[in-house]
Amino acid sequence: MEKAKGSGLLLISAGSQLTSMVVAGFLLGYGVDVLLKTQPIFFLSFGMLGLVGGTLKIYRILSDPDLQ
Amino acid sequence: MNITVTLIAQMIAFLLLIWFVNRVLWTPVMDLMNARQKRIADGLAAAEKGKQEQADAERRAAEMVGESKQQAAEIIASAQRRAKEIEEEAKENALADADRIKVAAKAEIDREVNQAREHLRKQVASIAIAGAEKVLKQKIDAKAHDKLLSDLAAQI
Amino acid sequence: MSQAAEGSSGGGTVEYIQHHLTNLCIGDCDPITHKAAGFWALHVDTVFFSVLLGGLIVLVSARLGKQLTEGVPGGFQNFVESILDFVNGQISDSFPNPPKIIGPMALTIFVWVWLMNFMDLIPVDLLPVIASWMGVSYLKVVPTTDLSTAFAMSFTVFFLIIYYNFKSKGAVGYLKMFLFHPFGKFFIPANIVMTGIEELAKPLSLGLRLFGNMFAGELVFLLIALLGGAATLGLGLLIWFPLQVVLDLGWLLFHILVITLQAFIFMVLTIVYLSMAHTKDH
């Protein structure tokens, strides 16, 4: 699996990765909610997913910068 | 709402700016830098080539000098050999000449010795005849005793 | 460095800050707060300053372009070349064979963002006061403190990420990345959402980081400017004014670092995201 060499620079983004993933989750959930008129369900669940994913991602970035 | 038409305007501005930067700044300067890099690389390669050529020339010159040295040495050696040969020849010739002269001289000497002896013998014979005449007080007929006398001379 | 607050609004501190953080809006704007009310609201000051700075880049580089020499570069050409070299180094560190657009884009981001951030270092009241003399009542000088600017760039990058994902992985490969990426093939619905979030988080984090840093920096400048404004009369000025100068200078010096760092981070992350999109597998 060939990875880009400069992926180590992703460490720079580790700080804001978590926040932006949570925000992205909320945004995506909000969008789906508006589409399906299921107000808070997807908003919350996607937000949670974003939080979990963000944490995981941070963990991965910090433990092995080459594996994004 | 913070996402407004400003976003679109800024996007267009951004894309335009990218286009301009590519046109005016990135491409010319990059081309320039690449050209310069290439020129430097070419220069280095040329210098390297020149060095190589110089080394080659030096090597060739050294080879030539070595060759000519060897040739000179060969020439000298053959000349020396030739000189020795000539010397040897001359020596041999001289020796042969000397031998020849010696032989001739010996022959001459022998001949003269024989001549002298003959002469002497004849004289002795005549002396003996004279002596005998005196002794005999008579003339000996030379003719009569010629045979006797030549025998005598042969014995001496 | 900063003028006192009384030049523009004169009201309370909140009002002062509010006023400074309000764009010059035309179109679909709220008449009272002067904020954008709908989609069709254009922040003239943001567009004006960013286009101005973009024009400056083009102008300067066009003038430079006329006197480029292949020989020993002069002072300014040397400076520009070293910037280009730096950007190019960053790109070739992450890309095996970068597509052509990356170079100019990264350079544009770096220089443009830096210049727009640099507007932050101009005394906060200077340009708005001048503008108010000319009859412009609202002016937000720093384009990167407008979320639109930050998102304009980050979403352009986002579109490029999608484009290169399609180009290098193919539609199927890209779909596969959405279906199977973080958790394997047994969590396909979660994977779709997760990868979607992840991809969306890239431009969001890019834009929010820049916006947040610049907004906060601007706010601190405003607060420092308020220090002097809070005590315009009397003995208090003797204490507050030197403090304000020291603080302002300190934050200014620190902020030079921040704006450069933000421009650099934006550029580097753009390059890294695009190089990730450009690889074949995921």
PDB file of N, CA and C in Angstrom, chain A residues 1-2 4-7 9-10 12-13 16-17 20-21 23-25 27-28 46 49-50 53 56-57 60 68, chain C residues 90 92-94 181-183 193-194 196-198 200-201 204-205 209 265 268-269 272-273 275-276 279 281-282:
ATOM      1  N   MET A   1       0.843  -1.199   0.000  1.00  0.00           N
ATOM      2  CA  MET A   1       0.000   0.000   0.000  1.00  0.00           C
ATOM      3  C   MET A   1       0.874   1.242   0.000  1.00  0.00           C
ATOM      4  N   GLU A   2       0.876   1.926  -1.105  1.00  0.00           N
ATOM      5  CA  GLU A   2       1.745   3.090  -1.178  1.00  0.00           C
ATOM      6  C   GLU A   2       1.065   4.308  -0.590  1.00  0.00           C
ATOM      7  N   ALA A   4       1.272   8.420   0.638  1.00  0.00           N
ATOM      8  CA  ALA A   4       1.980   9.668   0.371  1.00  0.00           C
ATOM      9  C   ALA A   4       3.022   9.889   1.454  1.00  0.00           C
ATOM     10  N   LYS A   5       4.155  10.426   1.038  1.00  0.00           N
ATOM     11  CA  LYS A   5       5.261  10.569   1.971  1.00  0.00           C
ATOM     12  C   LYS A   5       4.969  11.593   3.057  1.00  0.00           C
ATOM     13  N   GLY A   6       4.314  12.679   2.694  1.00  0.00           N
ATOM     14  CA  GLY A   6       4.159  13.783   3.630  1.00  0.00           C
ATOM     15  C   GLY A   6       3.032  13.625   4.619  1.00  0.00           C
ATOM     16  N   SER A   7       2.491  12.396   4.720  1.00  0.00           N
ATOM     17  CA  SER A   7       1.334  12.221   5.595  1.00  0.00           C
ATOM     18  C   SER A   7       1.644  12.568   7.036  1.00  0.00           C
ATOM     19  N   LEU A   9       2.692  15.137   8.018  1.00  0.00           N
ATOM     20  CA  LEU A   9       2.262  16.514   8.250  1.00  0.00           C
ATOM     21  C   LEU A   9       0.815  16.573   8.715  1.00  0.00           C
ATOM     22  N   LEU A  10       0.118  15.456   8.575  1.00  0.00           N
ATOM     23  CA  LEU A  10      -1.264  15.418   9.064  1.00  0.00           C
ATOM     24  C   LEU A  10      -1.316  15.649  10.557  1.00  0.00           C
ATOM     25  N   ILE A  12      -0.221  17.971  12.040  1.00  0.00           N
ATOM     26  CA  ILE A  12      -0.600  19.378  12.233  1.00  0.00           C
ATOM     27  C   ILE A  12      -2.098  19.481  12.449  1.00  0.00           C
ATOM     28  N   SER A  13      -2.819  18.665  11.671  1.00  0.00           N
ATOM     29  CA  SER A  13      -4.266  18.809  11.697  1.00  0.00           C
ATOM     30  C   SER A  13      -4.910  18.031  12.839  1.00  0.00           C
ATOM     31  N   SER A  16      -7.390  20.072  15.207  1.00  0.00           N
ATOM     32  CA  SER A  16      -8.733  20.491  14.827  1.00  0.00           C
ATOM     33  C   SER A  16      -9.522  19.359  14.183  1.00  0.00           C
ATOM     34  N   GLN A  17      -8.883  18.202  14.047  1.00  0.00           N
ATOM     35  CA  GLN A  17      -9.555  17.090  13.382  1.00  0.00           C
ATOM     36  C   GLN A  17     -10.813  16.664  14.147  1.00  0.00           C
ATOM     37  N   SER A  20     -13.622  19.278  13.954  1.00  0.00           N
ATOM     38  CA  SER A  20     -14.232  19.395  12.633  1.00  0.00           C
ATOM     39  C   SER A  20     -14.976  18.126  12.266  1.00  0.00           C
ATOM     40  N   MET A  21     -14.542  16.982  12.799  1.00  0.00           N
ATOM     41  CA  MET A  21     -15.301  15.771  12.506  1.00  0.00           C
ATOM     42  C   MET A  21     -16.638  15.767  13.223  1.00  0.00           C
ATOM     43  N   VAL A  23     -18.282  18.465  14.029  1.00  0.00           N
ATOM     44  CA  VAL A  23     -19.079  19.452  13.303  1.00  0.00           C
ATOM     45  C   VAL A  23     -19.589  18.866  11.994  1.00  0.00           C
ATOM     46  N   ALA A  24     -18.683  18.156  11.307  1.00  0.00           N
ATOM     47  CA  ALA A  24     -19.073  17.543  10.037  1.00  0.00           C
ATOM     48  C   ALA A  24     -20.191  16.539  10.264  1.00  0.00           C
ATOM     49  N   GLY A  25     -20.098  15.779  11.344  1.00  0.00           N
ATOM     50  CA  GLY A  25     -21.145  14.816  11.657  1.00  0.00           C
ATOM     51  C   GLY A  25     -22.480  15.509  11.894  1.00  0.00           C
ATOM     52  N   LEU A  27     -23.377  18.446  10.871  1.00  0.00           N
ATOM     53  CA  LEU A  27     -23.842  19.061   9.625  1.00  0.00           C
ATOM     54  C   LEU A  27     -24.498  18.037   8.721  1.00  0.00           C
ATOM     55  N   LEU A  28     -23.813  16.902   8.552  1.00  0.00           N
ATOM     56  CA  LEU A  28     -24.335  15.851   7.688  1.00  0.00           C
ATOM     57  C   LEU A  28     -25.668  15.354   8.227  1.00  0.00           C
ATOM     58  N   PHE A  46     -25.464  11.142  13.975  1.00  0.00           N
ATOM     59  CA  PHE A  46     -24.281  11.439  13.159  1.00  0.00           C
ATOM     60  C   PHE A  46     -23.257  12.237  13.953  1.00  0.00           C
ATOM     61  N   LEU A  49     -21.469   9.756  15.867  1.00  0.00           N
ATOM     62  CA  LEU A  49     -20.549   9.033  14.984  1.00  0.00           C
ATOM     63  C   LEU A  49     -19.309   9.883  14.690  1.00  0.00           C
ATOM     64  N   GLY A  50     -19.552  11.152  14.472  1.00  0.00           N
ATOM     65  CA  GLY A  50     -18.431  12.049  14.224  1.00  0.00           C
ATOM     66  C   GLY A  50     -17.487  12.090  15.399  1.00  0.00           C
ATOM     67  N   GLY A  53     -15.719   8.701  15.454  1.00  0.00           N
ATOM     68  CA  GLY A  53     -14.775   8.637  14.343  1.00  0.00           C
ATOM     69  C   GLY A  53     -13.609   9.585  14.536  1.00  0.00           C
ATOM     70  N   LEU A  56     -11.254   8.140  17.059  1.00  0.00           N
ATOM     71  CA  LEU A  56     -10.514   7.037  16.434  1.00  0.00           C
ATOM     72  C   LEU A  56      -9.427   7.550  15.508  1.00  0.00           C
ATOM     73  N   LYS A  57      -9.854   8.542  14.730  1.00  0.00           N
ATOM     74  CA  LYS A  57      -8.934   9.080  13.729  1.00  0.00           C
ATOM     75  C   LYS A  57      -7.734   9.727  14.406  1.00  0.00           C
ATOM     76  N   ARG A  60      -5.489   7.131  15.549  1.00  0.00           N
ATOM     77  CA  ARG A  60      -4.717   6.529  14.450  1.00  0.00           C
ATOM     78  C   ARG A  60      -3.604   7.453  13.960  1.00  0.00           C
ATOM     79  N   GLN A  68      -2.389   7.381   7.731  1.00  0.00           N
ATOM     80  CA  GLN A  68      -3.357   8.476   7.877  1.00  0.00           C
ATOM     81  C   GLN A  68      -4.321   8.266   9.031  1.00  0.00           C
TER      82      GLN A  68
ATOM     83  N   GLN C  90       7.723  21.258  -0.553  1.00  0.00           N
ATOM     84  CA  GLN C  90       6.603  20.669   0.197  1.00  0.00           C
ATOM     85  C   GLN C  90       5.812  19.717  -0.699  1.00  0.00           C
ATOM     86  N   SER C  92       6.791  18.157  -3.546  1.00  0.00           N
ATOM     87  CA  SER C  92       7.480  16.935  -3.974  1.00  0.00           C
ATOM     88  C   SER C  92       7.779  16.025  -2.791  1.00  0.00           C
ATOM     89  N   ASP C  93       7.662  16.575  -1.562  1.00  0.00           N
ATOM     90  CA  ASP C  93       7.767  15.697  -0.399  1.00  0.00           C
ATOM     91  C   ASP C  93       6.578  14.747  -0.309  1.00  0.00           C
ATOM     92  N   SER C  94       5.385  15.218  -0.739  1.00  0.00           N
ATOM     93  CA  SER C  94       4.191  14.389  -0.559  1.00  0.00           C
ATOM     94  C   SER C  94       3.733  13.724  -1.841  1.00  0.00           C
ATOM     95  N   HIS C 181     -14.432   1.576   4.142  1.00  0.00           N
ATOM     96  CA  HIS C 181     -13.201   2.141   4.679  1.00  0.00           C
ATOM     97  C   HIS C 181     -12.912   1.962   6.171  1.00  0.00           C
ATOM     98  N   PRO C 182     -13.601   2.607   7.100  1.00  0.00           N
ATOM     99  CA  PRO C 182     -12.961   2.506   8.423  1.00  0.00           C
ATOM    100  C   PRO C 182     -13.145   1.153   9.104  1.00  0.00           C
ATOM    101  N   PHE C 183     -14.319   0.507   8.942  1.00  0.00           N
ATOM    102  CA  PHE C 183     -14.594  -0.653   9.818  1.00  0.00           C
ATOM    103  C   PHE C 183     -14.680  -1.977   9.079  1.00  0.00           C
ATOM    104  N   VAL C 193     -21.436   6.738   6.346  1.00  0.00           N
ATOM    105  CA  VAL C 193     -21.548   7.959   7.141  1.00  0.00           C
ATOM    106  C   VAL C 193     -20.177   8.414   7.606  1.00  0.00           C
ATOM    107  N   MET C 194     -19.398   7.449   8.076  1.00  0.00           N
ATOM    108  CA  MET C 194     -18.099   7.790   8.646  1.00  0.00           C
ATOM    109  C   MET C 194     -17.171   8.393   7.608  1.00  0.00           C
ATOM    110  N   GLY C 196     -18.071   9.741   4.856  1.00  0.00           N
ATOM    111  CA  GLY C 196     -18.633  11.040   4.492  1.00  0.00           C
ATOM    112  C   GLY C 196     -18.221  12.108   5.479  1.00  0.00           C
ATOM    113  N   ILE C 197     -18.359  11.773   6.745  1.00  0.00           N
ATOM    114  CA  ILE C 197     -17.962  12.737   7.780  1.00  0.00           C
ATOM    115  C   ILE C 197     -16.488  13.079   7.650  1.00  0.00           C
ATOM    116  N   GLU C 198     -15.707  12.019   7.431  1.00  0.00           N
ATOM    117  CA  GLU C 198     -14.265  12.228   7.359  1.00  0.00           C
ATOM    118  C   GLU C 198     -13.895  13.159   6.199  1.00  0.00           C
ATOM    119  N   LEU C 200     -15.864  15.270   4.664  1.00  0.00           N
ATOM    120  CA  LEU C 200     -16.407  16.602   4.901  1.00  0.00           C
ATOM    121  C   LEU C 200     -15.585  17.339   5.949  1.00  0.00           C
ATOM    122  N   ALA C 201     -14.985  16.555   6.861  1.00  0.00           N
ATOM    123  CA  ALA C 201     -14.211  17.184   7.932  1.00  0.00           C
ATOM    124  C   ALA C 201     -12.960  17.851   7.386  1.00  0.00           C
ATOM    125  N   LEU C 204     -13.790  21.343   6.258  1.00  0.00           N
ATOM    126  CA  LEU C 204     -14.262  22.055   7.454  1.00  0.00           C
ATOM    127  C   LEU C 204     -13.098  22.396   8.358  1.00  0.00           C
ATOM    128  N   SER C 205     -12.225  21.421   8.583  1.00  0.00           N
ATOM    129  CA  SER C 205     -11.121  21.697   9.503  1.00  0.00           C
ATOM    130  C   SER C 205     -10.173  22.727   8.892  1.00  0.00           C
ATOM    131  N   ARG C 209     -10.138  26.205  10.890  1.00  0.00           N
ATOM    132  CA  ARG C 209      -8.886  26.520  11.581  1.00  0.00           C
ATOM    133  C   ARG C 209      -8.416  27.923  11.217  1.00  0.00           C
ATOM    134  N   ILE C 265       0.113  26.079   7.192  1.00  0.00           N
ATOM    135  CA  ILE C 265      -0.700  24.896   7.492  1.00  0.00           C
ATOM    136  C   ILE C 265      -1.756  24.683   6.427  1.00  0.00           C
ATOM    137  N   VAL C 268       0.026  23.289   3.386  1.00  0.00           N
ATOM    138  CA  VAL C 268       0.546  21.925   3.547  1.00  0.00           C
ATOM    139  C   VAL C 268      -0.590  20.912   3.611  1.00  0.00           C
ATOM    140  N   LEU C 269      -1.653  21.260   4.346  1.00  0.00           N
ATOM    141  CA  LEU C 269      -2.757  20.310   4.449  1.00  0.00           C
ATOM    142  C   LEU C 269      -3.453  20.144   3.106  1.00  0.00           C
ATOM    143  N   VAL C 272      -1.301  17.748   1.309  1.00  0.00           N
ATOM    144  CA  VAL C 272      -1.388  16.383   1.840  1.00  0.00           C
ATOM    145  C   VAL C 272      -2.733  15.749   1.481  1.00  0.00           C
ATOM    146  N   TYR C 273      -3.817  16.514   1.634  1.00  0.00           N
ATOM    147  CA  TYR C 273      -5.132  15.966   1.294  1.00  0.00           C
ATOM    148  C   TYR C 273      -5.176  15.573  -0.180  1.00  0.00           C
ATOM    149  N   SER C 275      -2.676  14.849  -2.106  1.00  0.00           N
ATOM    150  CA  SER C 275      -1.808  13.704  -2.402  1.00  0.00           C
ATOM    151  C   SER C 275      -2.477  12.421  -1.938  1.00  0.00           C
ATOM    152  N   MET C 276      -3.249  12.505  -0.833  1.00  0.00           N
ATOM    153  CA  MET C 276      -3.980  11.323  -0.375  1.00  0.00           C
ATOM    154  C   MET C 276      -5.061  10.951  -1.379  1.00  0.00           C
ATOM    155  N   THR C 279      -3.539   9.103  -4.477  1.00  0.00           N
ATOM    156  CA  THR C 279      -2.987   7.740  -4.444  1.00  0.00           C
ATOM    157  C   THR C 279      -4.055   6.756  -4.917  1.00  0.00           C
ATOM    158  N   ASP C 281      -4.780   3.295  -3.987  1.00  0.00           N
ATOM    159  CA  ASP C 281      -5.618   2.595  -2.996  1.00  0.00           C
ATOM    160  C   ASP C 281      -5.876   3.524  -1.837  1.00  0.00           C
ATOM    161  N   HIS C 282      -6.775   3.043  -1.037  1.00  0.00           N
ATOM    162  CA  HIS C 282      -7.038   3.845   0.152  1.00  0.00           C
ATOM    163  C   HIS C 282      -6.842   2.993   1.387  1.00  0.00           C
TER     164      HIS C 282
END
